[in-house]
XYZ file of C-alpha atoms in Angstrom:
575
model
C 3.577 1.185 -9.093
C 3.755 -2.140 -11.233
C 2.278 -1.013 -13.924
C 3.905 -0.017 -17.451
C 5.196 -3.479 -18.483
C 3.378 -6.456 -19.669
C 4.170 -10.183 -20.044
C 6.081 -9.641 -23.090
C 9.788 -10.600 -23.068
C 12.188 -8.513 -20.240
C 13.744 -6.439 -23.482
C 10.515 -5.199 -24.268
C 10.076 -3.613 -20.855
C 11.649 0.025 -19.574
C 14.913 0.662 -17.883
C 14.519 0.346 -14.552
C 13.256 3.425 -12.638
C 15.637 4.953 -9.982
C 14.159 5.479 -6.391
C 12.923 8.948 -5.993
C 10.698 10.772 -3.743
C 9.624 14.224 -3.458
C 8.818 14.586 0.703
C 11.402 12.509 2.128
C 11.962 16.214 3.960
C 8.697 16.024 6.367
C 9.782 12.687 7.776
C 13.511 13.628 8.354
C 12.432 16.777 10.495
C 9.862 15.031 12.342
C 12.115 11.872 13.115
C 14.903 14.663 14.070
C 13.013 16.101 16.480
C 11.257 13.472 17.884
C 14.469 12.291 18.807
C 15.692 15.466 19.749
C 13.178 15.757 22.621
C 14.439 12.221 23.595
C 17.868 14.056 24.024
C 16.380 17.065 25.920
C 14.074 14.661 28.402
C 17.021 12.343 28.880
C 19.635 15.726 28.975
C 20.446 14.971 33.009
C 22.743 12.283 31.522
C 24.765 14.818 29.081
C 28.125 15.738 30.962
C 27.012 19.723 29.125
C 24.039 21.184 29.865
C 23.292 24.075 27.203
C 22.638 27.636 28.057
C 20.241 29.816 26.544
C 22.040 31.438 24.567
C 21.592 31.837 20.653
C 25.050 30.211 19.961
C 24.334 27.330 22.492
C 20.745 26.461 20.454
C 22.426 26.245 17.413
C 25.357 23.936 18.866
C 22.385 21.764 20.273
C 20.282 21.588 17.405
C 23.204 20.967 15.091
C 24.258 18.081 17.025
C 20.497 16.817 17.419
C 20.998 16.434 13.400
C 24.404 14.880 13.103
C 22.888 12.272 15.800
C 19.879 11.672 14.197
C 21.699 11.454 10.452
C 24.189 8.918 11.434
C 22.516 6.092 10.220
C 21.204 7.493 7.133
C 22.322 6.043 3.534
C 23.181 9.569 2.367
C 24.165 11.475 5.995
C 25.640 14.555 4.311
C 22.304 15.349 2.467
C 20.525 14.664 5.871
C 22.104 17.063 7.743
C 22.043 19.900 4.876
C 18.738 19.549 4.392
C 17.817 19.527 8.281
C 19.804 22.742 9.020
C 18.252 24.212 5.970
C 15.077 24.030 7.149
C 15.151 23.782 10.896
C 16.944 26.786 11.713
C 17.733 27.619 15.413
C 14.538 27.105 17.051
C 14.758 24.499 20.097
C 10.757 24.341 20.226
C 10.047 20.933 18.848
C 6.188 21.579 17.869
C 7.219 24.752 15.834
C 10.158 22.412 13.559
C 7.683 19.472 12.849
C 5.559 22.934 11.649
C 8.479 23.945 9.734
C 9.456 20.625 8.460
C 6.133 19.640 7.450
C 5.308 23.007 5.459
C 8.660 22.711 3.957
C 7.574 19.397 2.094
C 4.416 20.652 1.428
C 5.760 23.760 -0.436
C 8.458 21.114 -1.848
C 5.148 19.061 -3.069
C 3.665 22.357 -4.813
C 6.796 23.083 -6.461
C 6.772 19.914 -8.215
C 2.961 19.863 -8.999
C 3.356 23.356 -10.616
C 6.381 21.455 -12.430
C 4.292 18.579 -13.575
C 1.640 21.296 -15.409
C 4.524 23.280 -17.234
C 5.654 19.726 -18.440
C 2.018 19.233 -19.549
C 2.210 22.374 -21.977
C 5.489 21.427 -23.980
C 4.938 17.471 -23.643
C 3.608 16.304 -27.120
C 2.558 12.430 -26.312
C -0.995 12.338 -24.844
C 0.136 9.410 -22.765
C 2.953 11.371 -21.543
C 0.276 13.987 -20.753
C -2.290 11.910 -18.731
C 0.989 10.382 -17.010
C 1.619 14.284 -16.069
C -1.916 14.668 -14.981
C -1.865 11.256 -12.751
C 1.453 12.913 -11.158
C -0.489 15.877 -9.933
C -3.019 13.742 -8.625
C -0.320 11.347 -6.532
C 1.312 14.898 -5.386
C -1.739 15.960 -3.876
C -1.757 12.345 -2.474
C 1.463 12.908 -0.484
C 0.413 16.214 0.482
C -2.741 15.072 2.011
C -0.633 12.133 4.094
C 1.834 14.895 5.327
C -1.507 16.961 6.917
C -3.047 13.351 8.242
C 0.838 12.588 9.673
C 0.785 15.974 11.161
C -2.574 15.555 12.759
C -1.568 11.999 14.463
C 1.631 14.148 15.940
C -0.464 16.539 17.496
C 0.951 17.298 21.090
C 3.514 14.430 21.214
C 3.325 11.773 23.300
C 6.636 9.898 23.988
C 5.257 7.229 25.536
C 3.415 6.333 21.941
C 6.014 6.065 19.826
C 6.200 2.620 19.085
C 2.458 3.166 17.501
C 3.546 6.440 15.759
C 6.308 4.914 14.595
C 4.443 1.842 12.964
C 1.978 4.680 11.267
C 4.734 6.400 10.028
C 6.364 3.757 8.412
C 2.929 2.979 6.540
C 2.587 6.509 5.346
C 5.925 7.176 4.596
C 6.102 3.965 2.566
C 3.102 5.283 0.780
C 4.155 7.967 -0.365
C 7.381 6.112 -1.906
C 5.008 4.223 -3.846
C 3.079 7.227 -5.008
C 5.840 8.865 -5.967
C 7.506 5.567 -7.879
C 3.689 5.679 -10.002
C 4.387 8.641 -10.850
C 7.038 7.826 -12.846
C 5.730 4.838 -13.998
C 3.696 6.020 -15.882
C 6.720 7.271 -18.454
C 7.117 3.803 -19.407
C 5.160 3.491 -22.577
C 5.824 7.325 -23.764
C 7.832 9.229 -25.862
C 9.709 12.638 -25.713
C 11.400 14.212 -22.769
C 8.648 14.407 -19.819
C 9.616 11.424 -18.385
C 13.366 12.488 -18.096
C 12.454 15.792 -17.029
C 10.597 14.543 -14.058
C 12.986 12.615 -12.700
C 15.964 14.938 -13.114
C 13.562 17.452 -10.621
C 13.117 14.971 -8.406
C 16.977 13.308 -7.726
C 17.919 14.532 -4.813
C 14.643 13.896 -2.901
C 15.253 10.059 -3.504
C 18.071 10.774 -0.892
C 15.600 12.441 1.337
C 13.067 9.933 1.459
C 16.094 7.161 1.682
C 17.101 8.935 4.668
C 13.529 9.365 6.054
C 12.795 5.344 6.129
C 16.449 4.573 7.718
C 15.622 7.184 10.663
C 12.086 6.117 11.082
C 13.653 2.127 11.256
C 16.453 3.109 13.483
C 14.052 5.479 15.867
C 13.254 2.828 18.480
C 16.544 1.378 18.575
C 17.744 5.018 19.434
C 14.951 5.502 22.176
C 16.061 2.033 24.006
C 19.458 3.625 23.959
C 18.705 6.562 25.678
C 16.570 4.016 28.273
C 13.463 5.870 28.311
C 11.810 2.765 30.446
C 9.144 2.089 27.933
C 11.232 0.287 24.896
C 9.499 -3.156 25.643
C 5.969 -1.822 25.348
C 3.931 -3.409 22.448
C 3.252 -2.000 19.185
C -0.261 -2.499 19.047
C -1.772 -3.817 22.029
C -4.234 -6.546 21.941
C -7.686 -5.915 23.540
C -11.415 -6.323 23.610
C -13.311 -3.473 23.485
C -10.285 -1.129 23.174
C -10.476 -0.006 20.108
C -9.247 2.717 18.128
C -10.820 5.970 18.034
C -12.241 5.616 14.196
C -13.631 2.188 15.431
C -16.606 3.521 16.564
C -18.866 1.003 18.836
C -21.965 1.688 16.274
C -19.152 0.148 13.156
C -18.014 -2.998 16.042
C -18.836 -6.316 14.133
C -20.238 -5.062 11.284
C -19.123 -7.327 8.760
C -20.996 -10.223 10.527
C -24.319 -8.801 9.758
C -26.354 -8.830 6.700
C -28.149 -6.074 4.864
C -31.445 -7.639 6.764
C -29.963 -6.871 10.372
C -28.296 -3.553 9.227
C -29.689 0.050 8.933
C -28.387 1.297 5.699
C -27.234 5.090 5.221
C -28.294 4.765 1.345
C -29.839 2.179 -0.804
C -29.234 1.714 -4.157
C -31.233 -0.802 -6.639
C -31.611 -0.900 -10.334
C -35.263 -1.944 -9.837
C -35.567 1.727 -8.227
C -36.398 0.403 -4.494
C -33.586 2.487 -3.173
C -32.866 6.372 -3.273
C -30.174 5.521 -5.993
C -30.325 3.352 -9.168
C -26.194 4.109 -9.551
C -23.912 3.866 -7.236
C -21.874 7.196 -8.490
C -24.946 8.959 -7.694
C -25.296 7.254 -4.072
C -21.559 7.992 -2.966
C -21.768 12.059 -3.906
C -24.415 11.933 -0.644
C -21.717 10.189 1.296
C -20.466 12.993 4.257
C -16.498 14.205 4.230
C -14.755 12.650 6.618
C -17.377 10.887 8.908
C -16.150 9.632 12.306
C -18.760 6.552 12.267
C -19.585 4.464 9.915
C -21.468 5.092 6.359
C -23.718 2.189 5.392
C -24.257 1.961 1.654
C -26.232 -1.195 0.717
C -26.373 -2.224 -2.734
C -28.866 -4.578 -4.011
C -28.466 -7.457 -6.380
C -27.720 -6.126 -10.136
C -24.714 -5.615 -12.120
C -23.806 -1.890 -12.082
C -22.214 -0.666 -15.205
C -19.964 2.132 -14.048
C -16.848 3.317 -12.485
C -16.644 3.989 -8.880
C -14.553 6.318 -6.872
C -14.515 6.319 -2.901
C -12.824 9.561 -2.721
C -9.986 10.452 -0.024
C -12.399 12.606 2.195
C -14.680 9.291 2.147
C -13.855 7.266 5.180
C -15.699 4.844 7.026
C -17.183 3.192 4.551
C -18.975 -0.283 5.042
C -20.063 -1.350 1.162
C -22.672 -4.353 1.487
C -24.241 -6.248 -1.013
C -26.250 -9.718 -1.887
C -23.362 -11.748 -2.403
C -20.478 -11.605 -4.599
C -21.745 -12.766 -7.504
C -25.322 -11.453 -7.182
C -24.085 -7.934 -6.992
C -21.442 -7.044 -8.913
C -19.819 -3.691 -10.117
C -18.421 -3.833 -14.010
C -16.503 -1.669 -16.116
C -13.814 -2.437 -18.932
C -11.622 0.394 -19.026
C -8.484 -0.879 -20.360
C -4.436 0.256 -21.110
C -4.950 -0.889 -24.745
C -7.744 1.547 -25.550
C -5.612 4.253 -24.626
C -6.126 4.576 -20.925
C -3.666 4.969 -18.313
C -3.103 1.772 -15.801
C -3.984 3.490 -13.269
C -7.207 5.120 -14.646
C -8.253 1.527 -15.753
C -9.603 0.650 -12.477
C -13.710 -0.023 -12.031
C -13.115 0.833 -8.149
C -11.140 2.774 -6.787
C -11.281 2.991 -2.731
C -9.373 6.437 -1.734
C -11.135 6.992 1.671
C -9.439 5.279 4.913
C -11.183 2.529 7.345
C -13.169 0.937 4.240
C -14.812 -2.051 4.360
C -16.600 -4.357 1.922
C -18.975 -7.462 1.959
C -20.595 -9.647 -0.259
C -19.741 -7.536 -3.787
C -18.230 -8.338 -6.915
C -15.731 -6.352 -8.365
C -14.799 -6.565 -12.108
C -13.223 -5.380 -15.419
C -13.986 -7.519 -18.559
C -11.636 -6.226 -20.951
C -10.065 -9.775 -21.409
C -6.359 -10.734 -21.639
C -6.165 -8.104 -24.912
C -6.420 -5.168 -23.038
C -4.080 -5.817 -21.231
C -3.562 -3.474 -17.746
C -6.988 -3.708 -16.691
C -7.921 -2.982 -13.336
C -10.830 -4.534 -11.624
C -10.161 -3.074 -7.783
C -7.729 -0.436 -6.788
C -7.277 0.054 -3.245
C -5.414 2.576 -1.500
C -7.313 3.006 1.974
C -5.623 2.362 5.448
C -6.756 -0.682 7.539
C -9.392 -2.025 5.177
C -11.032 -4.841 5.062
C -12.490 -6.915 2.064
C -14.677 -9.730 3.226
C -16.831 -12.610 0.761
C -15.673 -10.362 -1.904
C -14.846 -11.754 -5.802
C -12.708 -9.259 -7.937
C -12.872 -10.686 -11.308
C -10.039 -9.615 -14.482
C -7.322 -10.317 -16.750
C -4.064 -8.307 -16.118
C -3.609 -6.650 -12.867
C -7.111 -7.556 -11.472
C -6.433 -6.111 -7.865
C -4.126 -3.052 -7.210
C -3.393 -3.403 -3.756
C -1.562 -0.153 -3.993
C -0.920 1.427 -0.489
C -1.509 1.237 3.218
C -2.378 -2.414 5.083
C -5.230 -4.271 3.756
C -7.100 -7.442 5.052
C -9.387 -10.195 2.482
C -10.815 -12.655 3.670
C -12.833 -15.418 2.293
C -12.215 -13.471 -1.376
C -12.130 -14.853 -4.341
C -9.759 -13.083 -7.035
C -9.205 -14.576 -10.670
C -6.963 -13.240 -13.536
C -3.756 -13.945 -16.094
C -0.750 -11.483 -15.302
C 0.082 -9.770 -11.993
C -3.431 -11.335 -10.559
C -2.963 -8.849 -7.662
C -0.134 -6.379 -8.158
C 0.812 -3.128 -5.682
C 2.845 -2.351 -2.905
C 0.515 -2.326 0.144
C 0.761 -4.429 3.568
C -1.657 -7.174 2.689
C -2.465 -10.768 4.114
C -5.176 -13.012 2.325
C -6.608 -15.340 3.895
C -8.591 -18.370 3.268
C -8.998 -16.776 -0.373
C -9.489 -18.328 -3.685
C -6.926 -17.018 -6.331
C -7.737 -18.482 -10.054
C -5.601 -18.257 -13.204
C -7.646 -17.366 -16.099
C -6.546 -18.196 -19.885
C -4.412 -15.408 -20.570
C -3.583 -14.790 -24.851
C -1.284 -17.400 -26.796
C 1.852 -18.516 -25.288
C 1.545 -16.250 -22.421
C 2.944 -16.783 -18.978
C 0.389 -16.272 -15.953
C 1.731 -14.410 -12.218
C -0.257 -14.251 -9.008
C 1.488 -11.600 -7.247
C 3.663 -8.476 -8.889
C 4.647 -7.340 -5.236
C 6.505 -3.681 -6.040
C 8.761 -2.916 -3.050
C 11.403 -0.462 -3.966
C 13.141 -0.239 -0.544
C 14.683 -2.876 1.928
C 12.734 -0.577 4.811
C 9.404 -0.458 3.710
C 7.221 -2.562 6.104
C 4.813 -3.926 3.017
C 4.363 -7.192 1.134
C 1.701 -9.927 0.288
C 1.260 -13.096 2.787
C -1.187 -15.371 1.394
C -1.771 -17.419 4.312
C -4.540 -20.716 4.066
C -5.639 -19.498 0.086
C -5.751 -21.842 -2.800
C -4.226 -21.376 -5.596
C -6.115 -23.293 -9.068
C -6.936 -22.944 -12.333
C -10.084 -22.211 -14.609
C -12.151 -24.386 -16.575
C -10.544 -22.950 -19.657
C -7.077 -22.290 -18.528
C -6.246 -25.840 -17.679
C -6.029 -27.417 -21.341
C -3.013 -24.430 -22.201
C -1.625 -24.492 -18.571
C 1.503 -26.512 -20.321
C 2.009 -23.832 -22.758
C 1.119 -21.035 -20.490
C 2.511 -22.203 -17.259
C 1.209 -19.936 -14.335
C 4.181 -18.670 -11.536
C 3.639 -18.095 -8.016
C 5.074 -14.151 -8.651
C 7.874 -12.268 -10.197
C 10.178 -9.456 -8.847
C 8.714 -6.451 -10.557
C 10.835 -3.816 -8.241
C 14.261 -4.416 -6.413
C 12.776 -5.156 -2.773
C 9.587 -7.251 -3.899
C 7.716 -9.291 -1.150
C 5.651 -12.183 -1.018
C 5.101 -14.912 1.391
C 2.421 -18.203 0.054
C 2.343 -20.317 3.292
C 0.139 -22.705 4.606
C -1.869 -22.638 1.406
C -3.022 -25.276 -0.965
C -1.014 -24.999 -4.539
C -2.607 -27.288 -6.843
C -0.766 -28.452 -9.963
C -0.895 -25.401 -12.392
C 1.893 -23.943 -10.856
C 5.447 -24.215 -12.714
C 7.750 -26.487 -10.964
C 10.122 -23.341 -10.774
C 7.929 -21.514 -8.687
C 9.018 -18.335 -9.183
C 9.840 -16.142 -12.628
C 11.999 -13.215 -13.393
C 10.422 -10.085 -15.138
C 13.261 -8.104 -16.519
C 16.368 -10.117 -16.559
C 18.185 -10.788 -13.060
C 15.902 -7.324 -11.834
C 14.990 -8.871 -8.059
C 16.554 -12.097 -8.175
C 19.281 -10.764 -5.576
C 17.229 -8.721 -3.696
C 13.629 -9.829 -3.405
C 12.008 -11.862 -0.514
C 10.609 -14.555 -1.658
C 9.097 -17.283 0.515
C 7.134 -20.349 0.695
C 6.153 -22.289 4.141
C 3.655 -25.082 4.970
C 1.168 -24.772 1.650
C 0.424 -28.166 0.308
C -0.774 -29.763 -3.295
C 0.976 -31.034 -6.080
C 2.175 -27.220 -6.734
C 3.721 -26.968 -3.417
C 7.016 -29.792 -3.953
C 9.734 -27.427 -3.596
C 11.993 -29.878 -5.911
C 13.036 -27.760 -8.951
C 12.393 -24.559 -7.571
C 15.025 -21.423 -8.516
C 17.550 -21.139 -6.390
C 18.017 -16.927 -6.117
C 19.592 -15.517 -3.467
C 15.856 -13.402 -3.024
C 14.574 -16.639 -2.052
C 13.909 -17.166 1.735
C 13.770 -19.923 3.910
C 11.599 -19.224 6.465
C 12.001 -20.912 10.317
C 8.714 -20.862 12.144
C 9.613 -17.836 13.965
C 10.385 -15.678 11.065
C 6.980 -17.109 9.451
C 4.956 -15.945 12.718
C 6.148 -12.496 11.450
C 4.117 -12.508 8.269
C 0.561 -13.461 10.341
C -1.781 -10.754 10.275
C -1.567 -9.420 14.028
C 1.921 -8.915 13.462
C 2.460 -7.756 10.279
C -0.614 -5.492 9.940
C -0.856 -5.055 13.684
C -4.404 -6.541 13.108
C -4.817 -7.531 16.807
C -6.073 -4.024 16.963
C -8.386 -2.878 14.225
C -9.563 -6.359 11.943
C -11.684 -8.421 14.765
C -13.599 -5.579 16.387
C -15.098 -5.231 12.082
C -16.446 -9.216 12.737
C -15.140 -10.474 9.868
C -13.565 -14.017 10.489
C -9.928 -13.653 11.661
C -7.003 -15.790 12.588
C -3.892 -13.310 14.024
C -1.504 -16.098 13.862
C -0.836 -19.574 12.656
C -4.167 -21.563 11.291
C -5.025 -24.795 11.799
C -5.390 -26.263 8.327
């Protein structure tokens, strides 16, 4: 999470926060014996075939573990905690059962942690922080049950696709785990410490987890399986996945006037619901097709949560600045970052059009959270998400906007999902006296997490009122919150607002080294790359390399964002 610092100097911010995780566990055992059954179907071209006996099974799973820990940043810790858990059974359904109930005891360990923390812990920030910690737990342990769902009866010849999904997830749960302690920053007493010191060694584990998953198609072309060269995702018309039901195909090219709406809501009381927090309670768990909720012009007063079990969502309204959703929750008053949010989209497979989105605390506030979004392949279309600090929380999982327009002072969008923008309109507001203004906070904590922001065709300006103070107040394409940050600005227009240097440090030389930086193609007197830092985190990108960052290869968007109907360019645009 980015949260827990503000714009203040670097020495007013908090140590930085080790790596950690507390399931790295579930993805090690499933990685090991996914590629353990590679070894068994490919066990003709072993010069020893094992017998079935006891001591034999334990000789082949051990060196199923070495094999698969090899690669690993902390190999020793891999294979202890694999022949902990996995035992000498050579039936590969019944260790991914082990492994994953392993991490989710592991999880429930730490949650019940996390409470008795709670009791001694005197700060009340350090106690909501405790209480947000349960919450991302519970997180995790819900991705471990949807990862164990996708394995099902494993299919070898879909591994390139599992392994893209479990990369996302297992990334996630990095990230919800690195919020977690986060949320220390601003507190006093021991809590903070505490947590961490019970969750060192997983930080290995989940370390480990992200090398395997990275290395696990190299490993499979090794063993020459005949299918290494099959595409990820691949592209096609009316094959679509199964939560892409044909009744949700191209629904983000209609209006409320075409559509059938699930639910209604209107202030004026022509819909079932005047609020939309009494609408969404109606909303069925888990639905496998879509959930219309239409919501008619009027600015809602209230905070918002599409929960987890609420997938499928399509959230239509009159147009983004004829109905809008406010709130003004705020880390100044007292309230967590994360709890700041107006919004808060949980449920997978969301989708929005023609809604505003917006916190109006003002630059004071500080944290203040218009949108959060944490929701797998979702997709945010003629959309305005209006705020200070932090406006959008682009927390987790890949995430499409298009045509959006997204305005604020510090961190404008902040978060460590997979997310392109394009054609979007990102505006620096006037942020408080002598105040610096950022556009992206990416917060990638490890080299192998597949996430970042690409703003691809977007233009970058400045409000009415920002303008006259931009010279005092100079506005910076990002800053390297986290070790690994990520952001890509290409083929966008950059008009003169932003600092000649480009780019800004947060704490000290945090990033510089490490972060991946880029800028390709964008235009406007913001764009001359004369007088830009020169970091070794700052990448040159060759066209090639740039191709990478498009949206039907970096989200895999071939797949899921046209058959929605929203406008959509997988590659290079024509600007």
């Amino acid at each position: 999470m980015t949260f827990g610092y503000n714009n203040s100097s670097a020495a007013d911010g908090a140590a930085k926060k080790k790596k950690f995780a507390i399931i790295g566990v579930s993805s090690i055992i499933l990685v090991a014996m996914v590629v353990a059954v590679a070894f068994g179907v490919n066990a003709g071209k072993e010069k020893t075939v094992a017998s079935s006996t006891p001591s034999s099974d334990i000789s082949t799973s051990s060196k199923s573990i070495e094999s698969v820990c090899q690669s690993t940043d902390y190999p020793q810790t891999c294979q202890d905690s694999l022949k902990k858990v996995a035992g000498n059974t050579s039936d590969p359904h019944q260790l991914v059962q082990a492994g994953f109930q392993a991490a989710i005891e592991s999880l429930k360990v730490a949650i019940d942690n996390s409470t008795t923390l709670k009791e001694v812990a005197k700060d009340p920030m350090a106690k909501k922080a405790l209480d947000n910690c349960k919450v991302l737990m519970n997180t995790a342990i819900t991705d471990l049950e949807t990862s164990f769902k996708q394995v099902g009866d494993f299919e070898i010849s879909k591994i390139n696709e599992y392994v893209a999904n479990l990369k996302i997830w297992l990334s996630a749960t990095i990230t919800y785990q690195q919020t977690c302690l986060d949320g220390f920053e601003n507190t006093t007493g021991p809590a903070g410490q505490k947590m961490k010191d019970i969750l060192t060694i997983s930080s290995q584990l989940t370390s480990n987890g992200l090398a395997m998953v990275g290395g696990l198609s190299s490993v499979l072309q090794n063993l020459d399986l005949g299918f290494s060269g099959r595409r990820l995702l691949e592209q096609g018309g009316d094959d679509f996945p199964a939560w892409l039901s044909p009744a949700r195909k191209r629904l983000l090219a209609q209006t409320p006037a075409t559509l059938k709406p699930n639910i209604i809501v209107a202030k004026d009381a022509t819909g079932q619901f005047k609020t939309i927090a009494d609408a969404i309670k109606t909303i069925p768990i888990n639905s496998p097709t879509t959930f219309v909720v239409y919501v008619k012009a009027g600015v809602y007063n209230e905070s918002v949560t599409i929960a987890r079990t609420m997938t499928n969502i399509l959230l239509i309204g009159d147009g983004p600045t004829k109905t809008k959703i406010t709130g003004n929750l705020n880390f100044a008053a007292g309230v967590p970052a994360l709890n700041t949010a107006t919004v808060s989209i949980n449920g997978n497979n969301f989708m929005a059009k023609d809604i505003g989105f917006e916190n109006t605390a003002g630059p004071e506030g500080h944290q203040a959270v218009a949108l959060i979004v944490e929701s797998d392949m979702s997709v945010f279309y003629n959309c305005q998400i209006d705020g200070f600090q932090s406006t959008l929380y682009a927390h987790t999982y890949r995430q499409f906007y298009r045509d959006c327009s997204i305005s604020g002072t510090i961190d404008i969008i902040t978060g460590d999902a997979a997310a392109v923008f394009q054609n979007c309109k990102l505006v620096v507001r006037k942020p408080e006296d002598d105040q610096s203004c950022f556009i992206t906070a990416q917060a990638r904590n490890n080299t192998r997490q597949p996430t970042g922001f690409v703003l691809q065709n977007c233009t970058i300006s400045g409000d009415k009122d920002y303008l006259p103070v931009k010279d005092v107040s100079p506005a910076f394409l990002g800053r390297p919150v986290k070790e690994f940050s990520r952001t890509v600005v290409m083929q966008s227009q950059l008009d003169g607002i932003i600092d000649p240097a480009g780019w800004a440090t947060w704490m000290g030389t945090l990033g510089t080294d490490t972060c991946s930086f880029s800028e390709y193609e964008n235009r406007g007197p913001g764009a001359t790359l004369t007088g830009r830092v020169t970091w070794k985190g700052i990448v040159k990108l060759a066209p090639l390399d740039a191709e990478n960052f498009t949206a039907g290869k970096f989200l895999q968007g071939d797949k899921w964002i046209p058959a929605t109907g929203v406008p959509y360019s997988a590659g290079m645009m024509v600007v």
